[in-house]
mmCIF file of C-alpha atoms in Angstrom:
data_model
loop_
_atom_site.group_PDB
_atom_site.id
_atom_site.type_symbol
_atom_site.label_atom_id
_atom_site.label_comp_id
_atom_site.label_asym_id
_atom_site.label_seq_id
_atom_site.Cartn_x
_atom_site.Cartn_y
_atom_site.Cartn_z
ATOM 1 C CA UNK Q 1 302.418 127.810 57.186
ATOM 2 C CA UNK Q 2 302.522 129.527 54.116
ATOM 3 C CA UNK Q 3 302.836 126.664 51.492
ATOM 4 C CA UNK Q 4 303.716 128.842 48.180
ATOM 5 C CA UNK Q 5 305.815 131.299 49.260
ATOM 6 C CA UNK Q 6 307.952 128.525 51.540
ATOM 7 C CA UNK Q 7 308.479 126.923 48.315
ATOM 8 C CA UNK Q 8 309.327 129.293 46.252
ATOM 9 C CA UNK Q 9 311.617 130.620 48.658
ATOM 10 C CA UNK Q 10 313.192 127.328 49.229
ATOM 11 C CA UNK Q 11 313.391 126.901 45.237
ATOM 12 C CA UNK Q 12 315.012 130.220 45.183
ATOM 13 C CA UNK Q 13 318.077 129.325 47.519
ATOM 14 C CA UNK Q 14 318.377 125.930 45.918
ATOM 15 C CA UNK Q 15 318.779 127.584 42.203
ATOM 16 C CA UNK Q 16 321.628 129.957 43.724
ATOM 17 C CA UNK Q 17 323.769 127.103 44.606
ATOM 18 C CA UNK Q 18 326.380 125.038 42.932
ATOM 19 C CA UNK Q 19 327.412 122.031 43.977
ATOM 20 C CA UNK Q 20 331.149 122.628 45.374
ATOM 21 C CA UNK Q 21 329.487 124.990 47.396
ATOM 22 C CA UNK Q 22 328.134 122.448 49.601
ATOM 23 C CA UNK Q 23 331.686 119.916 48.903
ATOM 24 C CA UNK Q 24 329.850 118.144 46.018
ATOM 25 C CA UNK Q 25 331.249 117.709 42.649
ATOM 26 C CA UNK Q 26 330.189 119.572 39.821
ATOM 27 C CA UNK Q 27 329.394 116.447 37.896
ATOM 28 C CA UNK Q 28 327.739 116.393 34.158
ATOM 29 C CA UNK Q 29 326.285 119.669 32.670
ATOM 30 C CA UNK Q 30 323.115 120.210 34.729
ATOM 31 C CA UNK Q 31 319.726 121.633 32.528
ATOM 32 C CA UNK Q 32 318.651 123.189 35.898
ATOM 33 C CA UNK Q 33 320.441 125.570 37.619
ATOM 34 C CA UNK Q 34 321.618 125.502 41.254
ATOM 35 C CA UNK Q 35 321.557 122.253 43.323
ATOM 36 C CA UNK Q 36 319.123 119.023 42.947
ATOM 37 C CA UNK Q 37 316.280 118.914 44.996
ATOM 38 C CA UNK Q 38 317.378 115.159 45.964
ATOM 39 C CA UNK Q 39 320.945 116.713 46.908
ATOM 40 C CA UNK Q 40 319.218 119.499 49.087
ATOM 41 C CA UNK Q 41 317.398 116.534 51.012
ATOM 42 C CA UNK Q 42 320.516 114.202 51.226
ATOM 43 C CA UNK Q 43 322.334 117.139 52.743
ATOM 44 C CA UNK Q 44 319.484 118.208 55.075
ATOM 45 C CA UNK Q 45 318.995 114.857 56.269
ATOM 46 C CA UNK Q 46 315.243 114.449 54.809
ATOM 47 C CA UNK Q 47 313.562 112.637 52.332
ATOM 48 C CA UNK Q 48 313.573 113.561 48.901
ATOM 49 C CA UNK Q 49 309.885 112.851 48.691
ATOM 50 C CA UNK Q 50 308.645 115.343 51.270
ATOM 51 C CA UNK Q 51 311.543 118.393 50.455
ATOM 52 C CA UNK Q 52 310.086 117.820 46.940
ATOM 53 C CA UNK Q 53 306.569 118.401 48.494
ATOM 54 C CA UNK Q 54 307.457 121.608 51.030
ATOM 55 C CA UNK Q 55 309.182 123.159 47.331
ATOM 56 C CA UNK Q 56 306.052 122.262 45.665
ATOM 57 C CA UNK Q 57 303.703 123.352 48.484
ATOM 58 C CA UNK Q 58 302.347 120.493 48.814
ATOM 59 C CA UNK Q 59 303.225 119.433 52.510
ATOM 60 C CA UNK Q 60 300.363 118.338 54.769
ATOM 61 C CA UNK Q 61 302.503 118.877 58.061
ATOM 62 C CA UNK Q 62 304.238 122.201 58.841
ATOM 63 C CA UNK Q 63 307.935 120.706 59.353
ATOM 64 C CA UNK Q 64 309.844 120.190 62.776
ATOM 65 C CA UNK Q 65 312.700 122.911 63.910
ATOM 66 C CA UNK Q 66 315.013 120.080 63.391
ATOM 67 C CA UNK Q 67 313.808 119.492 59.718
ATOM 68 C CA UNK Q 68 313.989 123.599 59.261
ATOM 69 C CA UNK Q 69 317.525 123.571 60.790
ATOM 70 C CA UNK Q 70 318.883 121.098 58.481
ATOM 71 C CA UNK Q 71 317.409 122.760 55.532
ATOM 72 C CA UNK Q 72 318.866 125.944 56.175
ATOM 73 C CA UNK Q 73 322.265 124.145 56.944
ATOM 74 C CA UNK Q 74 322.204 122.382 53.579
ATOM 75 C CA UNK Q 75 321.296 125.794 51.679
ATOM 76 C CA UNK Q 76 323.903 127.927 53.711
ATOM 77 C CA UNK Q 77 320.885 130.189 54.634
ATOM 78 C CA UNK Q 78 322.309 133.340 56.871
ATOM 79 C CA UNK Q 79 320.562 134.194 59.652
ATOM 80 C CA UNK Q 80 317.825 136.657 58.536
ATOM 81 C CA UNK Q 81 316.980 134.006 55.901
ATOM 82 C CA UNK Q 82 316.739 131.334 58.166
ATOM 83 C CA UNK Q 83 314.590 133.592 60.495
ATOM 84 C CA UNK Q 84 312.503 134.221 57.530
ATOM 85 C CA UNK Q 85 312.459 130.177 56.664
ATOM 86 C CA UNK Q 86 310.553 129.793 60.294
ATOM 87 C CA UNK Q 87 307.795 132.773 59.453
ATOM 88 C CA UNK Q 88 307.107 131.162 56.313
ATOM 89 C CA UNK Q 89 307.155 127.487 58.347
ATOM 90 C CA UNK Q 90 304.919 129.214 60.719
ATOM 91 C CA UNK Q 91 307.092 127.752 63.456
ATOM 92 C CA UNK Q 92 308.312 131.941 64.256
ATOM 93 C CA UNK Q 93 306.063 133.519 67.497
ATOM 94 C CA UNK Q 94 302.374 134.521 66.071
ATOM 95 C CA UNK Q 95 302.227 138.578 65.645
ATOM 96 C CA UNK Q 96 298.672 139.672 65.603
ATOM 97 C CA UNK Q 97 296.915 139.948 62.590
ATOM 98 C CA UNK Q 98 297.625 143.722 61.511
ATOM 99 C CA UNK Q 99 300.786 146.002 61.506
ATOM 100 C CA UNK Q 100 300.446 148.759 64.082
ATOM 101 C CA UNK Q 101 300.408 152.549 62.614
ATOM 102 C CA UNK Q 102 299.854 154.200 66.368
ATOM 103 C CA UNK Q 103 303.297 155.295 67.339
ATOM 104 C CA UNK Q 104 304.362 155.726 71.177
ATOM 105 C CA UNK Q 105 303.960 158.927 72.551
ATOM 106 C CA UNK Q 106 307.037 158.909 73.794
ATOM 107 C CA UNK Q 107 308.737 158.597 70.450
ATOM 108 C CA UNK Q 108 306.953 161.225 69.649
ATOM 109 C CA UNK Q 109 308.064 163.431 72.242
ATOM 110 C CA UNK Q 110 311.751 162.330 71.272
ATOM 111 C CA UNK Q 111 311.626 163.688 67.821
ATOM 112 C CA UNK Q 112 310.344 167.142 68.796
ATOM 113 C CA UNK Q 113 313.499 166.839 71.295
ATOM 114 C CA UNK Q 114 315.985 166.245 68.940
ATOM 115 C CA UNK Q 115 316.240 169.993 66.651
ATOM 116 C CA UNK Q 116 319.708 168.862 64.989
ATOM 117 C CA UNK Q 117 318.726 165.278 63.770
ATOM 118 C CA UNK Q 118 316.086 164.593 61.017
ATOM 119 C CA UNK Q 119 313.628 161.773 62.626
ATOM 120 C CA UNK Q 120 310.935 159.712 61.652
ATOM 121 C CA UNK Q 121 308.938 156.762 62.107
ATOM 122 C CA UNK Q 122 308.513 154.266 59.153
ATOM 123 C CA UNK Q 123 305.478 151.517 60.051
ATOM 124 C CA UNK Q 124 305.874 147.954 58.598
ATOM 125 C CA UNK Q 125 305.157 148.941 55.145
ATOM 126 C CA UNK Q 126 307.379 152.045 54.878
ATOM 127 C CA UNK Q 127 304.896 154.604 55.635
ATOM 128 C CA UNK Q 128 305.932 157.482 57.649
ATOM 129 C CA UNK Q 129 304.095 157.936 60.724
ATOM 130 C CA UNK Q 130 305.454 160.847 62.478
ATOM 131 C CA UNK Q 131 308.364 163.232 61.597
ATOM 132 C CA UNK Q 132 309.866 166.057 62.875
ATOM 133 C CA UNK Q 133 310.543 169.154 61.153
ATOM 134 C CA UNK Q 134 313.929 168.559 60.327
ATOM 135 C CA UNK Q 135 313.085 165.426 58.718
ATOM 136 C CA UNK Q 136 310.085 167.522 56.627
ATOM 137 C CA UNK Q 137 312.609 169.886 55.540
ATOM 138 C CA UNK Q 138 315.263 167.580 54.786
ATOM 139 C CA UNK Q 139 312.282 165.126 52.645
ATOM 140 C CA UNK Q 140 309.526 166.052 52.267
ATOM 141 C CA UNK Q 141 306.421 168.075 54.210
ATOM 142 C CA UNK Q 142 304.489 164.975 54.990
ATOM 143 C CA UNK Q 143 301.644 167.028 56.853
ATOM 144 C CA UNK Q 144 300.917 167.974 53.175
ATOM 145 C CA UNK Q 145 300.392 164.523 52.145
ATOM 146 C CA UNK Q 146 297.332 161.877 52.073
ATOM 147 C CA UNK Q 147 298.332 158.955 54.332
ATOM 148 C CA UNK Q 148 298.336 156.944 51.413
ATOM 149 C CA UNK Q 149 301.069 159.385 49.783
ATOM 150 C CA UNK Q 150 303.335 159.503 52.595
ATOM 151 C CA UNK Q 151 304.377 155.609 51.756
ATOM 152 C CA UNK Q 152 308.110 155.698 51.218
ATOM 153 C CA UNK Q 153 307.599 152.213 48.663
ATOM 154 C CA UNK Q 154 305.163 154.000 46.970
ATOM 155 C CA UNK Q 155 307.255 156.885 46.418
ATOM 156 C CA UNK Q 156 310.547 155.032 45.487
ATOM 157 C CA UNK Q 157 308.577 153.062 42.638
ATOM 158 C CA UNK Q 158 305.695 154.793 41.634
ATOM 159 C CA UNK Q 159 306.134 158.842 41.984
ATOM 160 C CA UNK Q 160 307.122 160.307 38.638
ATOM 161 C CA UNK Q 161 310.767 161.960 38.867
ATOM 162 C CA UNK Q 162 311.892 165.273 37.240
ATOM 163 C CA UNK Q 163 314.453 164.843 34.566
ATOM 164 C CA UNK Q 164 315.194 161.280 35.907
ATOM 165 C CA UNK Q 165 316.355 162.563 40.049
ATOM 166 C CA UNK Q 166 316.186 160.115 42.867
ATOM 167 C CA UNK Q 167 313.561 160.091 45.377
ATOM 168 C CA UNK Q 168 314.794 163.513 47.676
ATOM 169 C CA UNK Q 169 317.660 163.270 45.709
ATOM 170 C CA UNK Q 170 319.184 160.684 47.704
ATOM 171 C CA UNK Q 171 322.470 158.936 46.519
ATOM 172 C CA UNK Q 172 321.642 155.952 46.903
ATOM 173 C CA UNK Q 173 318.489 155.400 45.370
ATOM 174 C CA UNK Q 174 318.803 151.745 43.949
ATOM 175 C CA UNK Q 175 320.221 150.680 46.846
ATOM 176 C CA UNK Q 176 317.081 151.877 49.094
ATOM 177 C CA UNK Q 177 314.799 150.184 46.442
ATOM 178 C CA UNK Q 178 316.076 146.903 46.772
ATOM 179 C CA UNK Q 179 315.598 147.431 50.914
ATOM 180 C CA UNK Q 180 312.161 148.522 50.598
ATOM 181 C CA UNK Q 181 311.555 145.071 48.682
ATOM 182 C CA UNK Q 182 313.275 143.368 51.048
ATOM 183 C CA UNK Q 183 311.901 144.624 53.893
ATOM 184 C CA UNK Q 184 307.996 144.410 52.264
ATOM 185 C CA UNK Q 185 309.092 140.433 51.871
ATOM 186 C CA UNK Q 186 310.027 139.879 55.243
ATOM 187 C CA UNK Q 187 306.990 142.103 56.100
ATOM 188 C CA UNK Q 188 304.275 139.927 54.023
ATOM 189 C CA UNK Q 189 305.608 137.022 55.834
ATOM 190 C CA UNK Q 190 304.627 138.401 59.084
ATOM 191 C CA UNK Q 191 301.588 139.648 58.235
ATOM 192 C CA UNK Q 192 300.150 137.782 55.175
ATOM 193 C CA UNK Q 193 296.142 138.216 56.043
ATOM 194 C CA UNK Q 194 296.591 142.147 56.468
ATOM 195 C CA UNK Q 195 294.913 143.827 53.513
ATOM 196 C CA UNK Q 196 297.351 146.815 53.770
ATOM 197 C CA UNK Q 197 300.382 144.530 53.087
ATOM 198 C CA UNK Q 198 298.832 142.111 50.530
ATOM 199 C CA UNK Q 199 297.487 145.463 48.881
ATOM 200 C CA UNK Q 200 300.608 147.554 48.448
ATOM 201 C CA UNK Q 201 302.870 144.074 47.726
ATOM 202 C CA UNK Q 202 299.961 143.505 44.400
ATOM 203 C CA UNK Q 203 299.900 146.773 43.884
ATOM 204 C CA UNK Q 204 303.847 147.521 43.168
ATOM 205 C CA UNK Q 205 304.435 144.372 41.701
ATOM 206 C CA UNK Q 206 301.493 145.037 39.218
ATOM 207 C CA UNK Q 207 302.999 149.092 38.510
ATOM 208 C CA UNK Q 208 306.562 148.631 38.313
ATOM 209 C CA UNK Q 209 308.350 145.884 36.315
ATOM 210 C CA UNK Q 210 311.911 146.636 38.765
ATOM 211 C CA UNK Q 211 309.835 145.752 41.743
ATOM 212 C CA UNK Q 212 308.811 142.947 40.032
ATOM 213 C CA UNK Q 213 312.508 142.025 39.164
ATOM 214 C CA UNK Q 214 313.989 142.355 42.186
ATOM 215 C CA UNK Q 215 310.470 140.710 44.180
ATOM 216 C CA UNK Q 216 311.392 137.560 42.084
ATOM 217 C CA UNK Q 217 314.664 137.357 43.745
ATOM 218 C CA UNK Q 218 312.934 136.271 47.267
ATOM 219 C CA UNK Q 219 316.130 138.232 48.997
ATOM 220 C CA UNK Q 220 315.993 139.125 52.661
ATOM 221 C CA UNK Q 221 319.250 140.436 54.265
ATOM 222 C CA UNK Q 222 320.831 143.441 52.669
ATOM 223 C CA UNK Q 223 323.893 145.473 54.007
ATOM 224 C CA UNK Q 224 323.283 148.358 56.420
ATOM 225 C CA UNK Q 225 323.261 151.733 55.289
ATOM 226 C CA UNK Q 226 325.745 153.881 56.777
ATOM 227 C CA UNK Q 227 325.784 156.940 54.848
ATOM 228 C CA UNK Q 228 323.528 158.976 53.045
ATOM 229 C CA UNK Q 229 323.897 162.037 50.753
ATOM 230 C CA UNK Q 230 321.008 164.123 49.968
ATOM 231 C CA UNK Q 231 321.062 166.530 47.308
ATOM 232 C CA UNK Q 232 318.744 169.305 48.518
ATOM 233 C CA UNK Q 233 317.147 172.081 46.210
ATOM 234 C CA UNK Q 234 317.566 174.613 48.890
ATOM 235 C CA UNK Q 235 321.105 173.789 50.759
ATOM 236 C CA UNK Q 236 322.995 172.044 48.240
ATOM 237 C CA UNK Q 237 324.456 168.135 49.165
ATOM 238 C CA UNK Q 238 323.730 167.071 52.810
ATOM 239 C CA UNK Q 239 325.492 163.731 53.749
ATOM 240 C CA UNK Q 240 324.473 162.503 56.920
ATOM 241 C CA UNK Q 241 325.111 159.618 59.286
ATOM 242 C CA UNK Q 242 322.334 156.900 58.730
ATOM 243 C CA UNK Q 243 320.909 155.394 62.421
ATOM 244 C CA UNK Q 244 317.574 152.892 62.284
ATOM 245 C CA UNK Q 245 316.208 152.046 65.592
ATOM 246 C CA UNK Q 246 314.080 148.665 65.748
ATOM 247 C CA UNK Q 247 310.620 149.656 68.004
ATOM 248 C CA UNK Q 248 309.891 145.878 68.491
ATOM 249 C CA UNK Q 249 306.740 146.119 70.315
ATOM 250 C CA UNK Q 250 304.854 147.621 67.186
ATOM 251 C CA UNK Q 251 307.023 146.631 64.567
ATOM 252 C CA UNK Q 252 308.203 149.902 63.596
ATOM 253 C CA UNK Q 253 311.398 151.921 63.208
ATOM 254 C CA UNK Q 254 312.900 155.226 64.077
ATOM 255 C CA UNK Q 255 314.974 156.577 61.899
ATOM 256 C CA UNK Q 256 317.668 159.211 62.646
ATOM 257 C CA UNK Q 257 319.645 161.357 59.724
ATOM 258 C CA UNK Q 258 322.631 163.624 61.735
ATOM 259 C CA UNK Q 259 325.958 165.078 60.689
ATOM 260 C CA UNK Q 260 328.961 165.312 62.952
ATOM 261 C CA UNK Q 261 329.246 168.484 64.534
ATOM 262 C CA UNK Q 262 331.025 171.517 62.965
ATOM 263 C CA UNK Q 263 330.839 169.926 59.359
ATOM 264 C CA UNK Q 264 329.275 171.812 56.242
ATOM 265 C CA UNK Q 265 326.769 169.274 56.619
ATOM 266 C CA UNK Q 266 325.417 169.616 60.316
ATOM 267 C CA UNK Q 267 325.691 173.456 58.996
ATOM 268 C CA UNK Q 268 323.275 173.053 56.332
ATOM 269 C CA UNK Q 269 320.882 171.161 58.616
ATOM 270 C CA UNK Q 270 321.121 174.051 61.564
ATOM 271 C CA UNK Q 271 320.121 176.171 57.805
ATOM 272 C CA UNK Q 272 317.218 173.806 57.090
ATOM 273 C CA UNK Q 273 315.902 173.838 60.496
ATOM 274 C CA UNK Q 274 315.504 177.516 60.230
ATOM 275 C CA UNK Q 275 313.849 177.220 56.929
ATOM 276 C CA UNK Q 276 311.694 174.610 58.073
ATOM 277 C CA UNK Q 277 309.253 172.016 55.654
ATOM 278 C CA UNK Q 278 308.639 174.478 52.907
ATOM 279 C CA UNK Q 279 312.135 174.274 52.152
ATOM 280 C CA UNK Q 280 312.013 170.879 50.546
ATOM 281 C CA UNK Q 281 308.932 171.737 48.428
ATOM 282 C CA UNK Q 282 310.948 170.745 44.278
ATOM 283 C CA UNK Q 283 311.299 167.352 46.087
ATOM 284 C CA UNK Q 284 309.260 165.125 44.182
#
């Protein structure tokens, strides 16, 4: 069980709540925001004394799946977060120890078969593992990079940007920064003794006040992305058609950028194809 970061997640839900949205009345003006902690345990079926003690990490017993259920009940948790309530519980399956980095070799040999989709592989902490060339023309030539530099966190928050442009350009570049964090949350909570994760979590929190901000927030669910436009220095505005496959068994994801046939878009990637990863070398 991790102790802090249950509480502080569980003090994070509780602040975003008012009281009619659980049927309660508002009552007097509150000093605190959100609900009181005696409310959450009324609701949830639990002592005050020991919800006070799992907020102020202080439990001695990791709590029941009945105790967990009525908690998220009483703080209208969605799914992911009440998925992420169990990790931090410890009551979620045990994952080994490290995130994996080794990538199927059949996944490989699916990106090198697919020339009019952009593909990669993102590990648990957003670094790209293997890529296609589509994907290096369309981003960025990863073979270029360090390891280290082919982190897509690091990138978003920490590479300096010319004249203020997104990461590749992309249009939605606040909107993949707050699913990085979100994503490196849920990620932390599965793997909170690996050195990688605990590193790169200290190490963007300490470099960049936004991931910071939004880290504070202790959000886990964010909408889907659909859509994507890149603006490209070589082709112009690419908007492509945003599919993330979930490789469970390592933890990983596939990610697949394609345009539907016969647009100026799935044109422009046929282009990029031919020009290959040196065609995406202004992206910074």
């Amino acid at each position: 069980m991790n102790k802090q970061e249950l509480g502080a997640f569980l003090r994070s839900r509780r602040e975003r709540l008012r009281p009619q949205d659980v049927g309660l009345p508002p009552g007097p003006r509150r000093r605190t925001p959100g609900l009181r902690r005696e409310e959450v345990a009324v609701l949830a079926h639990i002592s005050t004394e020991y919800y006070v003690r799992l907020e102020q990490g202080r439990a001695a017993s990791r709590p029941s799946g009945d105790v967990l259920a009525g908690i998220a009940g009483a703080l209208l948790l969605t799914d992911a977060e009440s998925d992420h309530l169990h990790v931090l519980a410890g009551t979620a399956p045990n994952r080994v120890a490290l995130h994996r980095r080794d990538v199927r070799p059949s996944i490989l040999a699916l990106l090198e078969r697919l020339p009019q989709t952009a593909g990669f592989v993102v590990s648990a902490t957003f670094e790209v593992l293997a890529w296609n060339d589509l994907a290096a023309a369309l981003m960025e030539d990863f073979a270029a990079l360090a390891p280290e530099d082919r982190n897509l966190a690091r990138r978003a928050f920490l590479a300096p940007r010319h004249a203020g442009a997104p990461l590749y350009g992309i249009s939605d570049a606040a909107e993949f920064r707050h699913h990085v964090v979100l994503q490196l949350r849920a990620t932390l909570a599965r793997y909170p003794a690996d050195p990688e994760v605990t590193g790169l979590v200290d190490e963007l929190r300490e470099a960049d006040a936004d991931f910071s901000r939004l880290w504070e927030r202790h959000d886990v669910q964010a909408a889907p992305t659909l859509t994507k436009t890149f603006r490209h220095p070589a082709v112009g505005e690419i908007t492509v058609d945003c599919d993330t496959l979930a490789l469970t068994d390592r933890d990983q994801h596939l990610v697949l950028y394609s345009a539907p046939q016969g647009s100026p878009s799935a044109e422009a990637l046929v282009l990029l194809s031919v020009l290959g990863p040196s065609a995406a070398r202004y992206h910074r």
